[in-house]
PDB file of C-alpha atoms in Angstrom:
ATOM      1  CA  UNK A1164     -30.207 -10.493  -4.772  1.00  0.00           C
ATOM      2  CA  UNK A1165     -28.242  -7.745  -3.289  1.00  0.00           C
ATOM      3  CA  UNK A1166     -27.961  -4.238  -4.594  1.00  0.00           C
ATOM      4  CA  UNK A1167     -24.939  -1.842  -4.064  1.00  0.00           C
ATOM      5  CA  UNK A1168     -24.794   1.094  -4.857  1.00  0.00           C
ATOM      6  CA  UNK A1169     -21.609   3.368  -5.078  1.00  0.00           C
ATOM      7  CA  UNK A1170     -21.735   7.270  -5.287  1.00  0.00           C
ATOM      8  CA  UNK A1171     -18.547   7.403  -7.358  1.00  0.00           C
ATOM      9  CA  UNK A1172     -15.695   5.112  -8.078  1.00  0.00           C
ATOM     10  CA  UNK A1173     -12.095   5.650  -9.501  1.00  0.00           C
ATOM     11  CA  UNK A1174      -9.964   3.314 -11.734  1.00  0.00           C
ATOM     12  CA  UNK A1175      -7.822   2.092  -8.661  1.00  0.00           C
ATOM     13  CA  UNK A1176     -11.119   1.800  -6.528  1.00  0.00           C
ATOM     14  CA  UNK A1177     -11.564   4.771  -4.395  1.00  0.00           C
ATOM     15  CA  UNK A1178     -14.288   7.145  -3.284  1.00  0.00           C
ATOM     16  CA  UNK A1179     -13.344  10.577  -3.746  1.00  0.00           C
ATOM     17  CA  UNK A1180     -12.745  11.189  -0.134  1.00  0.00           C
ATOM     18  CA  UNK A1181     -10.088   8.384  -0.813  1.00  0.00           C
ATOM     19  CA  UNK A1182     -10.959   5.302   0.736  1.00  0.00           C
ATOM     20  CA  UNK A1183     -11.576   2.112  -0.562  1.00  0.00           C
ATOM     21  CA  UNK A1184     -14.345   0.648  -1.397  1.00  0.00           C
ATOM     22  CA  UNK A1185     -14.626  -2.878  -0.184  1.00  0.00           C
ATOM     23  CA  UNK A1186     -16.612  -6.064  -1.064  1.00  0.00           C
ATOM     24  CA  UNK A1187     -16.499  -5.426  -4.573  1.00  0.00           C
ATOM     25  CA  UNK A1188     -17.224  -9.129  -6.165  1.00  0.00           C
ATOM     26  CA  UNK A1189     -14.892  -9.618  -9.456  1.00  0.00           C
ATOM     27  CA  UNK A1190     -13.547  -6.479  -8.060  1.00  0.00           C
ATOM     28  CA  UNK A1191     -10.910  -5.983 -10.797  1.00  0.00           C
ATOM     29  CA  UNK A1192     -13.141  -7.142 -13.743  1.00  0.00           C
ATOM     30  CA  UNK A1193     -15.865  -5.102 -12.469  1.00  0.00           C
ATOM     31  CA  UNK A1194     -13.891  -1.851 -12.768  1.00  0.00           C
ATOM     32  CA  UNK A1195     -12.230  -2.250 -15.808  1.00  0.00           C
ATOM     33  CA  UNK A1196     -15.906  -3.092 -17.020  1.00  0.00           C
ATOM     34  CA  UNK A1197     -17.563   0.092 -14.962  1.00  0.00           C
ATOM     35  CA  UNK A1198     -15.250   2.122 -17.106  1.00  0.00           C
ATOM     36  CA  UNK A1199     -15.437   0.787 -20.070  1.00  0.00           C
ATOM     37  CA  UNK A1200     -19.305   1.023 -19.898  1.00  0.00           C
ATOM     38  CA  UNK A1201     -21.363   4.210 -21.466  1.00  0.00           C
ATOM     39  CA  UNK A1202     -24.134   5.666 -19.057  1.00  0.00           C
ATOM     40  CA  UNK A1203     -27.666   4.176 -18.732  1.00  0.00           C
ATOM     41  CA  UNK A1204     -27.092   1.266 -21.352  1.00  0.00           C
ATOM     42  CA  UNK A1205     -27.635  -2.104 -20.142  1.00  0.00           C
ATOM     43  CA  UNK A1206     -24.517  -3.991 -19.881  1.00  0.00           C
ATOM     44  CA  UNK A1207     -23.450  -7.793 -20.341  1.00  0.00           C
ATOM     45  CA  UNK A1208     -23.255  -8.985 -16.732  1.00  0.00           C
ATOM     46  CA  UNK A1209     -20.065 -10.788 -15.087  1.00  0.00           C
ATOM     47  CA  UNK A1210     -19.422 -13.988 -14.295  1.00  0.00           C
ATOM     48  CA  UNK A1211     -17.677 -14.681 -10.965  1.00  0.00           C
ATOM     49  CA  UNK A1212     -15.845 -17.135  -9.969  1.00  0.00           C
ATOM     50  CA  UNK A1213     -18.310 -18.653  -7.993  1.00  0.00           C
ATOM     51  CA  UNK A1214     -20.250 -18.954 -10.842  1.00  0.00           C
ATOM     52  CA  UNK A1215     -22.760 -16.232 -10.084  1.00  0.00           C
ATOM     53  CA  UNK A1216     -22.863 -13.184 -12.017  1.00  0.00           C
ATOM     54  CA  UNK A1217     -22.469  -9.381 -11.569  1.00  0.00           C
ATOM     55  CA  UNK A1218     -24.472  -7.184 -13.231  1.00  0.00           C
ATOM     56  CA  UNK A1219     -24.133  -3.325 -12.950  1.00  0.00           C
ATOM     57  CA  UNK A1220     -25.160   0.355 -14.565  1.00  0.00           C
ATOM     58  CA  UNK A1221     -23.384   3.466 -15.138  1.00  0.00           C
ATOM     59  CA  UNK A1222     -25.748   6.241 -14.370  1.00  0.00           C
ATOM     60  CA  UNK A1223     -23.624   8.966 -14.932  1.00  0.00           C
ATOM     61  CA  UNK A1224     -19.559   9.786 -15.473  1.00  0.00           C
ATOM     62  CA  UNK A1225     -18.245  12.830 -13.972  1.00  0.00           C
ATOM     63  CA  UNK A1226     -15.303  14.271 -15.918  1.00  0.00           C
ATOM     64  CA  UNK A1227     -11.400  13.699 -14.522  1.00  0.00           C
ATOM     65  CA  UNK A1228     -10.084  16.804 -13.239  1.00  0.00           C
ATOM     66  CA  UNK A1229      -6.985  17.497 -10.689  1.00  0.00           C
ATOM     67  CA  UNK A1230      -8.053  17.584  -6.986  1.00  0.00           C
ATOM     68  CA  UNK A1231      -7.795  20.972  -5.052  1.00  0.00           C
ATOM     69  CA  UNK A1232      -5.173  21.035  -2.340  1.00  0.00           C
ATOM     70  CA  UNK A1233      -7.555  20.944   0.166  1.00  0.00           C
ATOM     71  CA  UNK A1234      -8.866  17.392  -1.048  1.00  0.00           C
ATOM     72  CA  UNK A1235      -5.910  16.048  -1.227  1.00  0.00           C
ATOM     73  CA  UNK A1236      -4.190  18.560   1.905  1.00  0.00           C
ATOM     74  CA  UNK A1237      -4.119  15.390   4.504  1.00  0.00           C
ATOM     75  CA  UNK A1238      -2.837  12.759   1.669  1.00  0.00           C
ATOM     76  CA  UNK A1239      -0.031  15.191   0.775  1.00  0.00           C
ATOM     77  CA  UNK A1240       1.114  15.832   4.291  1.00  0.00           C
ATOM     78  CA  UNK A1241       0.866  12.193   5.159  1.00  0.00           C
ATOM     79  CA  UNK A1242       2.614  10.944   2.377  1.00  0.00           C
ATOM     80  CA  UNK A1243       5.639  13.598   2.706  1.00  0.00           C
ATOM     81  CA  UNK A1244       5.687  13.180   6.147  1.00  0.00           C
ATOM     82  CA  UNK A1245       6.660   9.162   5.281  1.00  0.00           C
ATOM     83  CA  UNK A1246       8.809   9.903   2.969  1.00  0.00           C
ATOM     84  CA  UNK A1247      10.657  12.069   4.628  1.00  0.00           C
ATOM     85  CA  UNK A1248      10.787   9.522   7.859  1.00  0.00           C
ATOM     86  CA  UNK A1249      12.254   7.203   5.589  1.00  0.00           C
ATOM     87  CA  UNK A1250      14.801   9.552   4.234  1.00  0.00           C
ATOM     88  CA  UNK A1251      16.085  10.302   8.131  1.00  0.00           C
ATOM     89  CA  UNK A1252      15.951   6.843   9.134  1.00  0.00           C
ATOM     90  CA  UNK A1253      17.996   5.562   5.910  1.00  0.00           C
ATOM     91  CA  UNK A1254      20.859   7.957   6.191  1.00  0.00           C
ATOM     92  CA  UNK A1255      20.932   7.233  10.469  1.00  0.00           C
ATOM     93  CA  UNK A1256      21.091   3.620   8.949  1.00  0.00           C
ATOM     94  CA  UNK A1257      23.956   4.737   6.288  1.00  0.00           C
ATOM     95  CA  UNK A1258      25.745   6.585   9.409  1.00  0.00           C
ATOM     96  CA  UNK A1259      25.459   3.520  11.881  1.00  0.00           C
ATOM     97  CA  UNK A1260      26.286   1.175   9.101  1.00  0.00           C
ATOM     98  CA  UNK A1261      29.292   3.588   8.631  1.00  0.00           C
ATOM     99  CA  UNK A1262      30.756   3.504  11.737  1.00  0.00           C
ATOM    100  CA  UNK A1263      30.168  -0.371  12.577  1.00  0.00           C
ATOM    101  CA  UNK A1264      32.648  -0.857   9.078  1.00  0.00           C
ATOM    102  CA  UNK A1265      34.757   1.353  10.533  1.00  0.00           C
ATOM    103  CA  UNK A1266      35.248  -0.828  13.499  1.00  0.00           C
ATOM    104  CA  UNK A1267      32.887   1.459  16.848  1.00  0.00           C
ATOM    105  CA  UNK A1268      31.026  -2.034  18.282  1.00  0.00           C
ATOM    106  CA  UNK A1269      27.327  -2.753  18.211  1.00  0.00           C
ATOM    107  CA  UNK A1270      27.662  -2.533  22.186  1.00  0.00           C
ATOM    108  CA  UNK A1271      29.112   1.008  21.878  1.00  0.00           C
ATOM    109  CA  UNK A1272      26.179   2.001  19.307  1.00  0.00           C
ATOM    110  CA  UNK A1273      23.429   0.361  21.483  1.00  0.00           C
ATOM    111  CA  UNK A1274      25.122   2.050  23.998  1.00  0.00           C
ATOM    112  CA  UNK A1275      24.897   5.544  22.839  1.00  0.00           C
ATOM    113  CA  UNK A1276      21.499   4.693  21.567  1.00  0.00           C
ATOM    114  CA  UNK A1277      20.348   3.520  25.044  1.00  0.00           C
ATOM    115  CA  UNK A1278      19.261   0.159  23.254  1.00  0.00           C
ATOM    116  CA  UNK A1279      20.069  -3.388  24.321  1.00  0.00           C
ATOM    117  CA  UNK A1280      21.895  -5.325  22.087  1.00  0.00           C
ATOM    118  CA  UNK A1281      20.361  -8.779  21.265  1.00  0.00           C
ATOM    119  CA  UNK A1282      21.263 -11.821  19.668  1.00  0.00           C
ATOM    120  CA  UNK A1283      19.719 -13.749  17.030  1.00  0.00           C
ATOM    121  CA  UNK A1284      20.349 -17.416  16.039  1.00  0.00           C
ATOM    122  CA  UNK A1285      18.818 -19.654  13.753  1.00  0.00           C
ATOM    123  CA  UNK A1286      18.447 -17.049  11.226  1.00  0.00           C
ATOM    124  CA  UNK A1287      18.508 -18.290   7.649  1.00  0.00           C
ATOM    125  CA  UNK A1288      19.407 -16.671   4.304  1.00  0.00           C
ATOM    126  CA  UNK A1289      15.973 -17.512   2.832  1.00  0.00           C
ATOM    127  CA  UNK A1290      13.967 -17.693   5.354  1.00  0.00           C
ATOM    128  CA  UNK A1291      10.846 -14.899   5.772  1.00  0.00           C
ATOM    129  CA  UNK A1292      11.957 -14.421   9.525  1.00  0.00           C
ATOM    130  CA  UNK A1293       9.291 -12.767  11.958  1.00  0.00           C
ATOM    131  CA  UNK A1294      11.256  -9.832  13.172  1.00  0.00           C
ATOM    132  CA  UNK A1295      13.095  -8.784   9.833  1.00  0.00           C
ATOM    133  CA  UNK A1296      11.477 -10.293   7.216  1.00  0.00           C
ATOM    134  CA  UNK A1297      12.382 -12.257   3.792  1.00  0.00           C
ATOM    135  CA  UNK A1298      14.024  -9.017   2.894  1.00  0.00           C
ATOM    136  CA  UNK A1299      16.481  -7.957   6.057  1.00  0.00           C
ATOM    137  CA  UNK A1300      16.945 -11.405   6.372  1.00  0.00           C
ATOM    138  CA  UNK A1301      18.655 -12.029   3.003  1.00  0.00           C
ATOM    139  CA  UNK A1302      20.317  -8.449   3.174  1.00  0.00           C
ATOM    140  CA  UNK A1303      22.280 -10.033   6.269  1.00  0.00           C
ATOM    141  CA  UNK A1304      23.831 -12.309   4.448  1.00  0.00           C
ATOM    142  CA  UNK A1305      24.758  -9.749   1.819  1.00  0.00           C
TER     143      UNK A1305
END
């Protein structure tokens, strides 16, 4: 038998410093049944799909409160900094995308860019390509 134990646990399954915790078995289930559980009552173990079982105890719940800013100081600043990276690179895209319809040549842009332009064949409408994905692949077709 193996025994985990886990400090503290979210409903999304994250420590409070914000990673992940990994290797849960029935991970899902086991959540959902973590917090639905009162503290130091035994509870109905879980059967995985293995056909072993999971069986677990609450010890205590610690009330859900906002973080401070400096808990969550790095997560902010990382996620704003990707967000706004994808807000500059969308409107370059909108301005490139611009002036190809408006008739200034890929070699002009790679040009100006100092990129080489490259050619692609084979590419299908469906297909999940390797270097743009199911996605940019169907958005070349239109």
């Amino acid at each position: 038998l193996k025994v985990v134990t886990i400090d503290a646990i979210d409903r999304t399954g994250l420590r409070p410093d914000g990673t992940i915790v990994k290797d849960l078995p029935e991970s899902a289930d086991l959540i959902k049944s973590v917090f639905a559980a009162e503290p130091n009552t035994e509870n109905e173990g879980l059967t995985t799909t293995d056909n072993g079982f999971v069986f677990y105890e609450v010890q205590s719940i610690t009330p859900a409160r906002d973080r401070t800013l400096d808990e969550v100081r790095q997560k902010v600043a990382a996620d704003w900094t990707a967000a706004e990276t994808d807000k500059r690179l969308d409107a370059r895209a909108q301005e490139l995308e611009k002036r190809l319809k408006a008739g200034t040549t890929l070699d002009v842009i790679a040009g100006e860019l100092k990129l080489e332009k490259q050619t692609k064949r084979g590419l299908k409408r469906d297909a999940d390509d390797a270097d743009f994905g199911k996605e940019g692949a169907a958005a070349m077709f239109g």
